[in-house]
């Protein structure tokens, strides 16, 4: 038994940790519990009494330079893919805001990036997946075992342990991004700017969620396109490190307010254009190792929801007003526009706006989040499983109406009794 937690550092549990060195061992050893990659999910989706860590399933298998299709083991990280393939002129078709996630984790969460409105989520670029279900290895794709494919993409590890996947990279001619940062004085302007720049490949807005009244939702919108010119240089890791948990009192409503205000006002001009390397553009938080220690020993959570586009302004206004009123500031609040969702049973994206808010854990937080749940439900939205640590079964089932089809596939492949996480039990799967 070993102590283990995920990125939000809550909960901390004792678990049996199994780190198979080959997928062959995995078939013969243990097939129950939950798979785990690099533990970058915030809550309890990768926690169970038995955990199967993909760390050693980390080999590249083949790459087709004509199609950009990479076949690799599920424990390969996006970081390793970038280090190996950027110099050859290839980039990830979809990337989340950290490169320290595995291919298995990216598929299980069907992660989205800043380009969802134009290029979909990670699994929209996946050709095939091999996984261990019930003592056997199965390959699934849109053509082979399509029901298992729809359940595994975004299925939070609940259909088995992914061992290999084939997916498409996209060609680039430079490692640089032409970036434009635009100031939005409030939410209405931010949403109008998202629409105005809808054809730009990458967009994301950082929101000052403590601002109120006419400034409610003031933001910096960051837009980007791959540059044509510039060397294919990769990133460097591990320069800065947060050595230990910070005292949790350092993050309070005053320091958060001061930070938010300084961040918004740091850009003086209404619009700034420049060229930046892909690393600070996509992964600003990766520059400090263990930045999650900033929230102190009690940990933190990320509340990420999506609400349909037509409810956008009204729903986001109601939520931001509830947060500002609670004075429980979120240090980091990120807004993205999402395009149409796909058919995967439990994938998070749907056409609309998604807001991700980091909150330090304290005894008042969950009652605020319960209030936010009511608003999200009212506007027919849902919460992201990869960030969640507390949603109720009722909230989950309301947001993910395909959960019954998902369960039926799990039963059909005989995995419903084998794979489970603390989260899956809590949300009634
Ligand atoms: C700073 C930061 C920024 C982020 N930004 C984004 C973002 O922009 N967009 C976004 O969508 N997500 C984002 N995330 C969330 C992150 O991308 C997902 O949680 C991702 O799944 C983590 O991958 P992992 O390898 O760490 O998986 P883990 O956290 O270890 O596991 C996550 C889930 O994947 C399952 N899983 C992992 N490996 C396997 C496998 N081999 N087989 C089957 N199931 C498996 C686990 O069971 C679990 O349910 C962010 C996280 C952080 C910390």
Tab-separated table of C-alpha atoms and ligand atoms in Angstrom:
chain	number	residue	atom	x	y	z
A	1	UNK	CA	0.000	0.000	0.000
A	2	UNK	CA	1.221	3.490	-0.860
A	3	UNK	CA	-0.171	6.973	-0.327
A	4	UNK	CA	-1.373	8.530	-3.556
A	5	UNK	CA	-3.306	11.581	-4.711
A	6	UNK	CA	-3.878	13.490	-7.966
A	7	UNK	CA	-3.156	17.046	-9.095
A	8	UNK	CA	-5.546	18.764	-6.653
A	9	UNK	CA	-3.840	16.872	-3.765
A	10	UNK	CA	-7.248	15.849	-2.460
A	11	UNK	CA	-8.158	13.176	-1.536
A	12	UNK	CA	-4.992	11.408	-0.386
A	13	UNK	CA	-5.589	7.657	-0.195
A	14	UNK	CA	-3.766	4.349	0.395
A	15	UNK	CA	-3.703	2.121	-2.676
A	16	UNK	CA	-2.002	-0.916	-4.207
A	17	UNK	CA	0.080	0.443	-7.049
A	18	UNK	CA	0.891	-1.815	-9.959
A	19	UNK	CA	3.359	-0.630	-12.602
A	20	UNK	CA	3.415	-3.289	-15.346
A	21	UNK	CA	6.484	-3.258	-17.557
A	22	UNK	CA	4.694	-4.645	-20.615
A	23	UNK	CA	1.080	-4.930	-21.669
A	24	UNK	CA	1.620	-8.704	-21.788
A	25	UNK	CA	2.306	-8.653	-18.017
A	26	UNK	CA	-0.804	-6.605	-17.565
A	27	UNK	CA	-3.051	-9.222	-19.157
A	28	UNK	CA	-1.589	-11.892	-16.901
A	29	UNK	CA	-1.406	-9.892	-13.694
A	30	UNK	CA	-4.118	-7.593	-12.569
A	31	UNK	CA	-7.165	-6.307	-14.302
A	32	UNK	CA	-9.264	-4.498	-11.826
A	33	UNK	CA	-9.169	-1.068	-10.246
A	34	UNK	CA	-8.322	1.925	-12.404
A	35	UNK	CA	-5.601	2.932	-14.847
A	36	UNK	CA	-3.494	5.992	-14.199
A	37	UNK	CA	-1.160	8.101	-16.304
A	38	UNK	CA	0.668	11.107	-14.883
A	39	UNK	CA	-2.041	11.961	-12.324
A	40	UNK	CA	-2.799	15.377	-13.869
A	41	UNK	CA	-6.543	14.914	-13.405
A	42	UNK	CA	-7.500	17.081	-10.458
A	43	UNK	CA	-9.820	14.857	-8.459
A	44	UNK	CA	-10.460	11.172	-7.848
A	45	UNK	CA	-10.907	9.750	-11.351
A	46	UNK	CA	-7.500	8.040	-11.256
A	47	UNK	CA	-7.814	6.841	-7.651
A	48	UNK	CA	-9.002	3.428	-6.487
A	49	UNK	CA	-7.827	0.703	-4.119
A	50	UNK	CA	-5.888	-0.842	-7.056
A	51	UNK	CA	-4.120	1.477	-9.455
A	52	UNK	CA	-2.436	0.411	-12.674
A	53	UNK	CA	0.173	2.996	-13.628
A	54	UNK	CA	1.155	3.222	-17.305
A	55	UNK	CA	4.589	4.708	-16.583
A	56	UNK	CA	6.547	1.869	-18.187
A	57	UNK	CA	4.298	1.490	-21.214
A	58	UNK	CA	6.183	4.376	-22.768
A	59	UNK	CA	7.464	3.270	-26.178
A	60	UNK	CA	6.972	4.758	-29.596
A	61	UNK	CA	5.994	1.985	-32.018
A	62	UNK	CA	5.778	3.539	-35.499
A	63	UNK	CA	5.294	6.830	-37.327
A	64	UNK	CA	4.030	7.341	-40.856
A	65	UNK	CA	5.543	10.517	-42.306
A	66	UNK	CA	3.014	10.625	-45.147
A	67	UNK	CA	-0.094	10.619	-42.967
A	68	UNK	CA	1.294	11.910	-39.645
A	69	UNK	CA	-0.108	8.851	-37.845
A	70	UNK	CA	1.806	7.968	-34.691
A	71	UNK	CA	1.379	4.588	-32.991
A	72	UNK	CA	2.675	4.475	-29.422
A	73	UNK	CA	2.096	2.964	-26.017
A	74	UNK	CA	-0.391	4.664	-23.731
A	75	UNK	CA	2.150	5.784	-21.125
A	76	UNK	CA	3.992	8.019	-23.615
A	77	UNK	CA	3.526	11.640	-22.539
A	78	UNK	CA	2.637	14.602	-24.731
A	79	UNK	CA	5.915	16.110	-23.513
A	80	UNK	CA	7.848	13.190	-25.054
A	81	UNK	CA	5.882	13.479	-28.291
A	82	UNK	CA	6.730	17.182	-28.613
A	83	UNK	CA	10.414	16.604	-27.823
A	84	UNK	CA	10.639	13.916	-30.501
A	85	UNK	CA	8.363	15.244	-33.216
A	86	UNK	CA	8.564	19.059	-33.207
A	87	UNK	CA	12.109	18.903	-34.693
A	88	UNK	CA	10.663	16.740	-37.502
A	89	UNK	CA	7.902	19.305	-38.191
A	90	UNK	CA	4.937	17.729	-36.376
A	91	UNK	CA	2.723	18.986	-33.552
A	92	UNK	CA	-0.154	17.607	-31.466
A	93	UNK	CA	-3.523	18.017	-33.201
A	94	UNK	CA	-5.058	18.808	-29.806
A	95	UNK	CA	-3.281	19.606	-26.576
A	96	UNK	CA	-4.527	20.436	-23.087
A	97	UNK	CA	-2.943	23.201	-20.991
A	98	UNK	CA	-0.212	20.901	-19.705
A	99	UNK	CA	2.101	18.626	-21.679
A	100	UNK	CA	2.607	16.318	-18.687
A	101	UNK	CA	-0.253	13.994	-19.513
A	102	UNK	CA	-0.091	10.566	-21.107
A	103	UNK	CA	-1.706	9.449	-24.335
A	104	UNK	CA	-3.902	7.079	-22.268
A	105	UNK	CA	-4.998	9.955	-20.019
A	106	UNK	CA	-5.643	12.243	-23.004
A	107	UNK	CA	-7.892	9.587	-24.565
A	108	UNK	CA	-9.670	8.630	-21.329
A	109	UNK	CA	-10.541	12.311	-20.694
A	110	UNK	CA	-10.934	13.083	-24.422
A	111	UNK	CA	-9.069	16.279	-23.640
A	112	UNK	CA	-9.744	19.523	-25.459
A	113	UNK	CA	-7.476	22.478	-26.149
A	114	UNK	CA	-7.704	26.053	-27.351
A	115	UNK	CA	-8.744	24.891	-30.827
A	116	UNK	CA	-11.844	22.847	-30.012
A	117	UNK	CA	-14.156	25.189	-31.938
A	118	UNK	CA	-12.282	24.338	-35.160
A	119	UNK	CA	-10.422	21.061	-34.600
A	120	UNK	CA	-12.395	19.083	-32.009
A	121	UNK	CA	-11.001	17.090	-29.091
A	122	UNK	CA	-8.095	14.639	-28.786
A	123	UNK	CA	-10.152	11.565	-29.677
A	124	UNK	CA	-11.374	13.157	-32.908
A	125	UNK	CA	-7.812	12.521	-34.152
A	126	UNK	CA	-7.516	8.976	-32.776
A	127	UNK	CA	-7.528	6.187	-35.350
A	128	UNK	CA	-7.495	3.133	-33.075
A	129	UNK	CA	-7.045	2.119	-29.452
A	130	UNK	CA	-5.849	-1.164	-27.968
A	131	UNK	CA	-6.993	-1.882	-24.445
A	132	UNK	CA	-7.141	-4.661	-21.928
A	133	UNK	CA	-10.689	-5.333	-20.926
A	134	UNK	CA	-11.491	-8.631	-19.290
A	135	UNK	CA	-8.299	-10.728	-19.530
A	136	UNK	CA	-7.996	-9.920	-23.195
A	137	UNK	CA	-6.562	-7.299	-25.478
A	138	UNK	CA	-9.042	-5.691	-27.847
A	139	UNK	CA	-8.505	-3.113	-30.550
A	140	UNK	CA	-11.295	-0.685	-31.267
A	141	UNK	CA	-11.832	2.092	-33.785
A	142	UNK	CA	-14.734	3.699	-35.654
A	143	UNK	CA	-14.882	0.492	-37.748
A	144	UNK	CA	-13.896	-2.274	-35.283
A	145	UNK	CA	-15.841	-2.603	-32.030
A	146	UNK	CA	-17.233	0.915	-32.563
A	147	UNK	CA	-19.361	0.745	-29.402
A	148	UNK	CA	-16.243	0.127	-27.308
A	149	UNK	CA	-14.466	2.986	-29.103
A	150	UNK	CA	-17.274	5.447	-28.285
A	151	UNK	CA	-17.206	4.363	-24.640
A	152	UNK	CA	-13.395	4.344	-24.274
A	153	UNK	CA	-12.848	7.808	-25.792
A	154	UNK	CA	-13.648	10.016	-22.826
A	155	UNK	CA	-14.536	6.949	-20.731
A	156	UNK	CA	-12.283	7.834	-17.765
A	157	UNK	CA	-10.555	4.438	-17.752
A	158	UNK	CA	-13.797	2.616	-16.980
A	159	UNK	CA	-13.710	0.319	-20.005
A	160	UNK	CA	-10.214	-1.071	-19.304
A	161	UNK	CA	-6.548	-0.204	-19.492
A	162	UNK	CA	-5.480	1.459	-22.736
A	163	UNK	CA	-2.119	0.050	-23.798
A	164	UNK	CA	-1.597	1.522	-27.287
A	165	UNK	CA	-3.144	4.086	-29.568
A	166	UNK	CA	-2.721	5.404	-33.102
A	167	UNK	CA	-3.522	9.067	-33.696
A	168	UNK	CA	-2.760	11.870	-36.091
A	169	UNK	CA	-0.209	14.619	-35.562
A	170	UNK	CA	-0.388	17.832	-37.578
A	171	UNK	CA	2.390	19.313	-39.712
A	172	UNK	CA	4.089	22.579	-38.695
A	173	UNK	CA	6.912	24.566	-40.252
A	174	UNK	CA	7.873	26.509	-37.114
A	175	UNK	CA	7.818	25.956	-33.346
A	176	UNK	CA	6.497	29.487	-32.912
A	177	UNK	CA	3.025	30.950	-32.564
A	178	UNK	CA	1.876	34.330	-33.841
A	179	UNK	CA	0.022	35.611	-30.810
A	180	UNK	CA	-2.462	38.430	-30.344
A	181	UNK	CA	-3.607	39.455	-26.855
A	182	UNK	CA	-6.729	41.608	-26.687
A	183	UNK	CA	-8.191	43.261	-23.611
A	184	UNK	CA	-11.916	42.830	-22.934
A	185	UNK	CA	-13.396	45.196	-20.390
A	186	UNK	CA	-16.198	42.825	-19.411
A	187	UNK	CA	-17.824	39.490	-20.222
A	188	UNK	CA	-20.011	40.824	-23.012
A	189	UNK	CA	-16.958	42.179	-24.845
A	190	UNK	CA	-15.059	38.933	-24.244
A	191	UNK	CA	-17.849	36.822	-25.779
A	192	UNK	CA	-18.157	39.214	-28.721
A	193	UNK	CA	-14.394	38.932	-29.284
A	194	UNK	CA	-14.552	35.107	-29.207
A	195	UNK	CA	-17.163	35.320	-31.977
A	196	UNK	CA	-15.213	37.940	-33.914
A	197	UNK	CA	-12.064	35.766	-33.880
A	198	UNK	CA	-13.909	32.475	-34.399
A	199	UNK	CA	-11.757	31.512	-37.382
A	200	UNK	CA	-8.505	31.874	-35.468
A	201	UNK	CA	-7.188	28.391	-34.620
A	202	UNK	CA	-6.347	28.936	-30.945
A	203	UNK	CA	-8.254	31.105	-28.493
A	204	UNK	CA	-8.552	31.301	-24.722
A	205	UNK	CA	-9.418	34.049	-22.238
A	206	UNK	CA	-8.063	34.561	-18.769
A	207	UNK	CA	-10.839	36.075	-16.624
A	208	UNK	CA	-10.573	38.219	-13.529
A	209	UNK	CA	-13.356	36.514	-11.627
A	210	UNK	CA	-13.338	38.946	-8.701
A	211	UNK	CA	-14.244	41.987	-10.777
A	212	UNK	CA	-17.853	43.137	-10.465
A	213	UNK	CA	-20.525	45.430	-11.943
A	214	UNK	CA	-19.487	46.974	-15.284
A	215	UNK	CA	-16.209	45.090	-15.129
A	216	UNK	CA	-17.736	41.670	-14.419
A	217	UNK	CA	-15.834	39.132	-16.492
A	218	UNK	CA	-13.053	41.476	-17.637
A	219	UNK	CA	-10.479	39.377	-19.453
A	220	UNK	CA	-7.429	39.044	-21.618
A	221	UNK	CA	-8.187	37.093	-24.777
A	222	UNK	CA	-5.194	35.244	-26.198
A	223	UNK	CA	-5.301	34.173	-29.828
A	224	UNK	CA	-2.752	32.224	-31.814
A	225	UNK	CA	-1.797	30.672	-35.141
A	226	UNK	CA	1.217	28.510	-35.946
A	227	UNK	CA	3.867	30.761	-37.488
A	228	UNK	CA	5.334	29.902	-40.913
A	229	UNK	CA	8.818	31.048	-40.023
A	230	UNK	CA	11.090	30.165	-37.104
A	231	UNK	CA	13.167	27.165	-36.120
A	232	UNK	CA	11.677	23.845	-35.033
A	233	UNK	CA	13.169	24.151	-31.550
A	234	UNK	CA	11.711	22.178	-28.657
A	235	UNK	CA	11.030	23.310	-25.117
A	236	UNK	CA	13.232	22.857	-22.024
A	237	UNK	CA	11.813	21.358	-18.849
A	238	UNK	CA	12.408	21.707	-15.144
A	239	UNK	CA	13.874	25.185	-14.760
A	240	UNK	CA	11.768	26.321	-11.774
A	241	UNK	CA	10.313	24.273	-8.944
A	242	UNK	CA	7.882	24.932	-6.083
A	243	UNK	CA	9.883	23.080	-3.396
A	244	UNK	CA	7.123	22.552	-0.803
A	245	UNK	CA	3.502	23.315	0.030
A	246	UNK	CA	3.009	27.054	0.534
A	247	UNK	CA	1.269	28.137	3.746
A	248	UNK	CA	-2.362	28.139	2.644
A	249	UNK	CA	-3.160	31.553	4.198
A	250	UNK	CA	-1.000	33.218	1.514
A	251	UNK	CA	-3.745	32.677	-1.044
A	252	UNK	CA	-6.710	34.669	0.174
A	253	UNK	CA	-9.261	37.029	-1.347
A	254	UNK	CA	-6.893	40.009	-1.015
A	255	UNK	CA	-3.861	38.402	-2.629
A	256	UNK	CA	-6.030	36.897	-5.366
A	257	UNK	CA	-7.657	40.264	-6.040
A	258	UNK	CA	-4.256	41.953	-6.174
A	259	UNK	CA	-2.908	39.319	-8.552
A	260	UNK	CA	-5.942	39.483	-10.847
A	261	UNK	CA	-5.849	43.240	-11.019
A	262	UNK	CA	-2.099	43.350	-11.684
A	263	UNK	CA	-2.403	40.665	-14.373
A	264	UNK	CA	-5.192	42.496	-16.192
A	265	UNK	CA	-3.448	45.850	-15.975
A	266	UNK	CA	-0.018	44.522	-16.895
A	267	UNK	CA	-0.998	44.902	-20.537
A	268	UNK	CA	-1.439	48.608	-21.135
A	269	UNK	CA	-2.434	48.547	-24.788
A	270	UNK	CA	-5.815	47.295	-25.937
A	271	UNK	CA	-4.109	44.852	-28.305
A	272	UNK	CA	-0.610	43.383	-28.476
A	273	UNK	CA	0.793	41.242	-31.307
A	274	UNK	CA	3.962	39.186	-30.962
A	275	UNK	CA	5.550	35.842	-31.767
A	276	UNK	CA	6.138	33.358	-28.949
A	277	UNK	CA	7.411	29.801	-28.645
A	278	UNK	CA	4.722	27.105	-28.373
A	279	UNK	CA	5.762	26.297	-24.799
A	280	UNK	CA	4.692	29.543	-23.053
A	281	UNK	CA	1.689	29.830	-25.381
A	282	UNK	CA	0.214	26.391	-24.653
A	283	UNK	CA	1.788	25.482	-21.321
A	284	UNK	CA	2.415	28.592	-19.178
A	285	UNK	CA	1.833	26.648	-15.953
A	286	UNK	CA	4.340	23.927	-16.833
A	287	UNK	CA	7.170	26.409	-16.346
A	288	UNK	CA	7.007	25.830	-12.572
A	289	UNK	CA	7.253	22.190	-11.499
A	290	UNK	CA	4.786	21.261	-8.738
A	291	UNK	CA	2.923	24.571	-8.978
A	292	UNK	CA	-0.022	22.817	-7.317
A	293	UNK	CA	1.866	23.219	-4.008
A	294	UNK	CA	0.958	26.906	-4.190
A	295	UNK	CA	-2.476	26.066	-2.782
A	296	UNK	CA	-1.089	24.666	0.461
A	297	UNK	CA	-1.345	21.271	2.108
A	298	UNK	CA	-5.151	21.004	2.022
A	299	UNK	CA	-5.140	21.033	-1.751
A	300	UNK	CA	-7.460	22.594	-4.287
A	301	UNK	CA	-9.953	21.699	-6.951
A	302	UNK	CA	-10.861	22.913	-10.367
A	303	UNK	CA	-14.505	23.520	-11.129
A	304	UNK	CA	-14.920	23.298	-14.893
A	305	UNK	CA	-18.300	23.448	-16.563
A	306	UNK	CA	-19.646	23.995	-20.052
A	307	UNK	CA	-22.933	25.667	-20.857
A	308	UNK	CA	-24.602	25.766	-24.264
A	309	UNK	CA	-23.808	28.733	-26.430
A	310	UNK	CA	-27.298	30.213	-26.374
A	311	UNK	CA	-27.124	30.370	-22.556
A	312	UNK	CA	-23.606	31.829	-22.646
A	313	UNK	CA	-23.902	35.391	-21.520
A	314	UNK	CA	-26.756	34.893	-19.077
A	315	UNK	CA	-25.352	31.720	-17.502
A	316	UNK	CA	-21.775	32.972	-17.224
A	317	UNK	CA	-22.957	36.272	-15.751
A	318	UNK	CA	-24.971	34.427	-13.108
A	319	UNK	CA	-22.050	32.192	-12.215
A	320	UNK	CA	-19.439	34.954	-12.122
A	321	UNK	CA	-21.759	37.077	-9.988
A	322	UNK	CA	-22.253	34.174	-7.532
A	323	UNK	CA	-18.471	33.702	-7.277
A	324	UNK	CA	-17.757	37.412	-6.846
A	325	UNK	CA	-20.456	37.592	-4.164
A	326	UNK	CA	-19.018	34.576	-2.302
A	327	UNK	CA	-15.588	36.315	-2.213
A	328	UNK	CA	-14.053	32.875	-2.786
A	329	UNK	CA	-11.779	34.114	-5.523
A	330	UNK	CA	-10.389	31.763	-8.094
A	331	UNK	CA	-6.716	32.420	-8.713
A	332	UNK	CA	-6.974	31.040	-12.192
A	333	UNK	CA	-10.108	31.327	-14.325
A	334	UNK	CA	-9.961	30.329	-17.952
A	335	UNK	CA	-12.719	30.671	-20.534
A	336	UNK	CA	-12.812	28.844	-23.865
A	337	UNK	CA	-15.265	28.504	-26.681
A	338	UNK	CA	-16.141	24.924	-27.628
A	339	UNK	CA	-17.412	23.675	-30.966
A	340	UNK	CA	-19.905	20.876	-31.534
A	341	UNK	CA	-19.433	17.815	-29.329
A	342	UNK	CA	-18.753	14.305	-30.672
A	343	UNK	CA	-20.650	11.027	-30.158
A	344	UNK	CA	-18.463	9.610	-27.379
A	345	UNK	CA	-20.650	8.683	-24.435
A	346	UNK	CA	-18.862	10.665	-21.741
A	347	UNK	CA	-16.844	13.295	-23.608
A	348	UNK	CA	-17.158	16.683	-21.972
A	349	UNK	CA	-17.248	19.213	-24.853
A	350	UNK	CA	-20.551	20.487	-26.232
A	351	UNK	CA	-21.083	23.609	-28.318
A	352	UNK	CA	-20.841	26.507	-25.888
A	353	UNK	CA	-18.528	28.149	-23.398
A	354	UNK	CA	-16.412	26.376	-20.824
A	355	UNK	CA	-15.056	28.098	-17.745
A	356	UNK	CA	-12.411	26.461	-15.520
A	357	UNK	CA	-11.912	27.890	-12.047
A	358	UNK	CA	-9.286	26.846	-9.502
A	359	UNK	CA	-10.353	27.079	-5.859
A	360	UNK	CA	-8.366	26.405	-2.726
A	361	UNK	CA	-10.180	23.803	-0.612
A	362	UNK	CA	-11.824	25.103	2.538
A	363	UNK	CA	-14.942	24.304	4.519
A	364	UNK	CA	-17.121	26.838	2.678
A	365	UNK	CA	-16.135	25.865	-0.829
A	366	UNK	CA	-18.398	22.874	-1.490
A	367	UNK	CA	-21.539	24.824	-0.607
A	368	UNK	CA	-20.534	27.480	-3.174
A	369	UNK	CA	-19.930	24.733	-5.762
A	370	UNK	CA	-23.346	23.188	-4.958
A	371	UNK	CA	-24.861	26.605	-5.750
A	372	UNK	CA	-22.937	26.768	-9.012
A	373	UNK	CA	-24.152	23.240	-9.903
A	374	UNK	CA	-27.731	24.465	-9.710
A	375	UNK	CA	-26.967	27.259	-12.178
A	376	UNK	CA	-25.060	24.933	-14.524
A	377	UNK	CA	-27.992	22.486	-14.505
A	378	UNK	CA	-30.508	25.270	-15.054
A	379	UNK	CA	-28.695	26.191	-18.280
A	380	UNK	CA	-28.370	22.503	-19.341
A	381	UNK	CA	-24.623	22.395	-18.941
A	382	UNK	CA	-22.305	19.824	-17.357
A	383	UNK	CA	-19.119	19.452	-15.336
A	384	UNK	CA	-15.820	18.002	-16.576
A	385	UNK	CA	-15.099	14.607	-15.015
A	386	UNK	CA	-11.355	15.085	-15.262
A	387	UNK	CA	-11.426	18.029	-12.887
A	388	UNK	CA	-14.176	16.850	-10.576
A	389	UNK	CA	-13.856	15.559	-7.019
A	390	UNK	CA	-17.356	16.115	-5.591
A	391	UNK	CA	-20.198	16.088	-8.101
A	392	UNK	CA	-23.250	14.050	-7.166
A	393	UNK	CA	-24.621	11.109	-9.172
A	394	UNK	CA	-27.668	13.239	-9.925
A	395	UNK	CA	-25.607	16.084	-11.366
A	396	UNK	CA	-23.550	13.633	-13.444
A	397	UNK	CA	-26.567	11.828	-14.892
A	398	UNK	CA	-28.315	15.094	-15.741
A	399	UNK	CA	-25.248	16.373	-17.596
A	400	UNK	CA	-24.316	13.122	-19.357
A	401	UNK	CA	-27.571	11.640	-20.710
A	402	UNK	CA	-25.635	8.895	-22.560
A	403	UNK	CA	-24.466	7.344	-19.309
A	404	UNK	CA	-26.855	4.398	-19.726
A	405	UNK	CA	-25.433	3.502	-23.137
A	406	UNK	CA	-21.984	3.745	-21.560
A	407	UNK	CA	-22.972	1.316	-18.813
A	408	UNK	CA	-24.474	-1.079	-21.364
A	409	UNK	CA	-21.159	-1.213	-23.258
A	410	UNK	CA	-19.258	-1.828	-20.017
A	411	UNK	CA	-21.583	-4.747	-19.245
A	412	UNK	CA	-21.338	-6.146	-22.778
A	413	UNK	CA	-17.521	-6.281	-22.537
A	414	UNK	CA	-17.613	-7.639	-18.979
A	415	UNK	CA	-15.728	-4.720	-17.425
A	416	UNK	CA	-18.406	-3.082	-15.271
A	417	UNK	CA	-17.372	-5.068	-12.194
A	418	UNK	CA	-13.633	-4.738	-12.860
A	419	UNK	CA	-12.762	-1.114	-13.462
A	420	UNK	CA	-13.839	1.586	-11.076
A	421	UNK	CA	-12.482	4.723	-9.456
A	422	UNK	CA	-13.548	6.646	-6.371
A	423	UNK	CA	-15.242	8.990	-8.799
A	424	UNK	CA	-17.129	6.301	-10.735
A	425	UNK	CA	-18.587	4.929	-7.501
A	426	UNK	CA	-19.606	8.380	-6.306
A	427	UNK	CA	-21.364	9.264	-9.561
A	428	UNK	CA	-23.196	5.953	-9.764
A	429	UNK	CA	-21.293	4.084	-12.500
B	1	LIG	C1	-2.257	22.431	-15.575
B	1	LIG	C2	-3.302	21.548	-16.191
B	1	LIG	C3	-3.950	21.997	-17.324
B	1	LIG	C4	-4.928	21.196	-17.917
B	1	LIG	N1	-5.539	21.664	-19.034
B	1	LIG	C5	-6.493	20.927	-19.640
B	1	LIG	C6	-7.125	21.384	-20.826
B	1	LIG	O1	-6.825	22.463	-21.333
B	1	LIG	N2	-8.047	20.573	-21.406
B	1	LIG	C7	-8.372	19.359	-20.888
B	1	LIG	O2	-9.211	18.678	-21.474
B	1	LIG	N3	-7.780	18.887	-19.764
B	1	LIG	C8	-6.861	19.649	-19.134
B	1	LIG	N4	-6.244	19.175	-18.005
B	1	LIG	C9	-6.635	17.850	-17.485
B	1	LIG	C10	-5.741	16.731	-18.047
B	1	LIG	O3	-5.464	16.955	-19.394
B	1	LIG	C11	-6.516	15.407	-17.920
B	1	LIG	O4	-6.898	15.186	-16.595
B	1	LIG	C12	-5.712	14.196	-18.406
B	1	LIG	O5	-6.574	13.084	-18.463
B	1	LIG	C13	-4.552	13.854	-17.487
B	1	LIG	O6	-3.789	12.803	-18.049
B	1	LIG	P1	-2.913	11.852	-17.129
B	1	LIG	O7	-2.042	11.033	-18.005
B	1	LIG	O8	-2.257	12.644	-16.072
B	1	LIG	O9	-4.066	10.925	-16.527
B	1	LIG	P2	-4.498	10.674	-15.014
B	1	LIG	O10	-4.770	11.957	-14.344
B	1	LIG	O11	-3.550	9.753	-14.386
B	1	LIG	O12	-5.901	9.928	-15.279
B	1	LIG	C14	-6.996	10.664	-15.794
B	1	LIG	C15	-8.071	9.682	-16.281
B	1	LIG	O13	-7.540	8.928	-17.364
B	1	LIG	C16	-7.609	7.531	-17.091
B	1	LIG	N5	-6.424	6.911	-17.675
B	1	LIG	C17	-5.143	7.311	-17.570
B	1	LIG	N6	-4.341	6.450	-18.239
B	1	LIG	C18	-5.148	5.498	-18.760
B	1	LIG	C19	-4.918	4.308	-19.523
B	1	LIG	N7	-3.688	3.927	-19.914
B	1	LIG	N8	-5.988	3.552	-19.842
B	1	LIG	C20	-7.245	3.912	-19.477
B	1	LIG	N9	-7.506	5.011	-18.762
B	1	LIG	C21	-6.477	5.791	-18.408
B	1	LIG	C22	-7.650	7.441	-15.570
B	1	LIG	O14	-8.280	6.247	-15.169
B	1	LIG	C23	-8.458	8.674	-15.204
B	1	LIG	O15	-9.822	8.404	-15.315
B	1	LIG	C24	-5.264	19.932	-17.365
B	1	LIG	C25	-4.617	19.487	-16.215
B	1	LIG	C26	-3.638	20.289	-15.624
B	1	LIG	C27	-2.947	19.803	-14.375
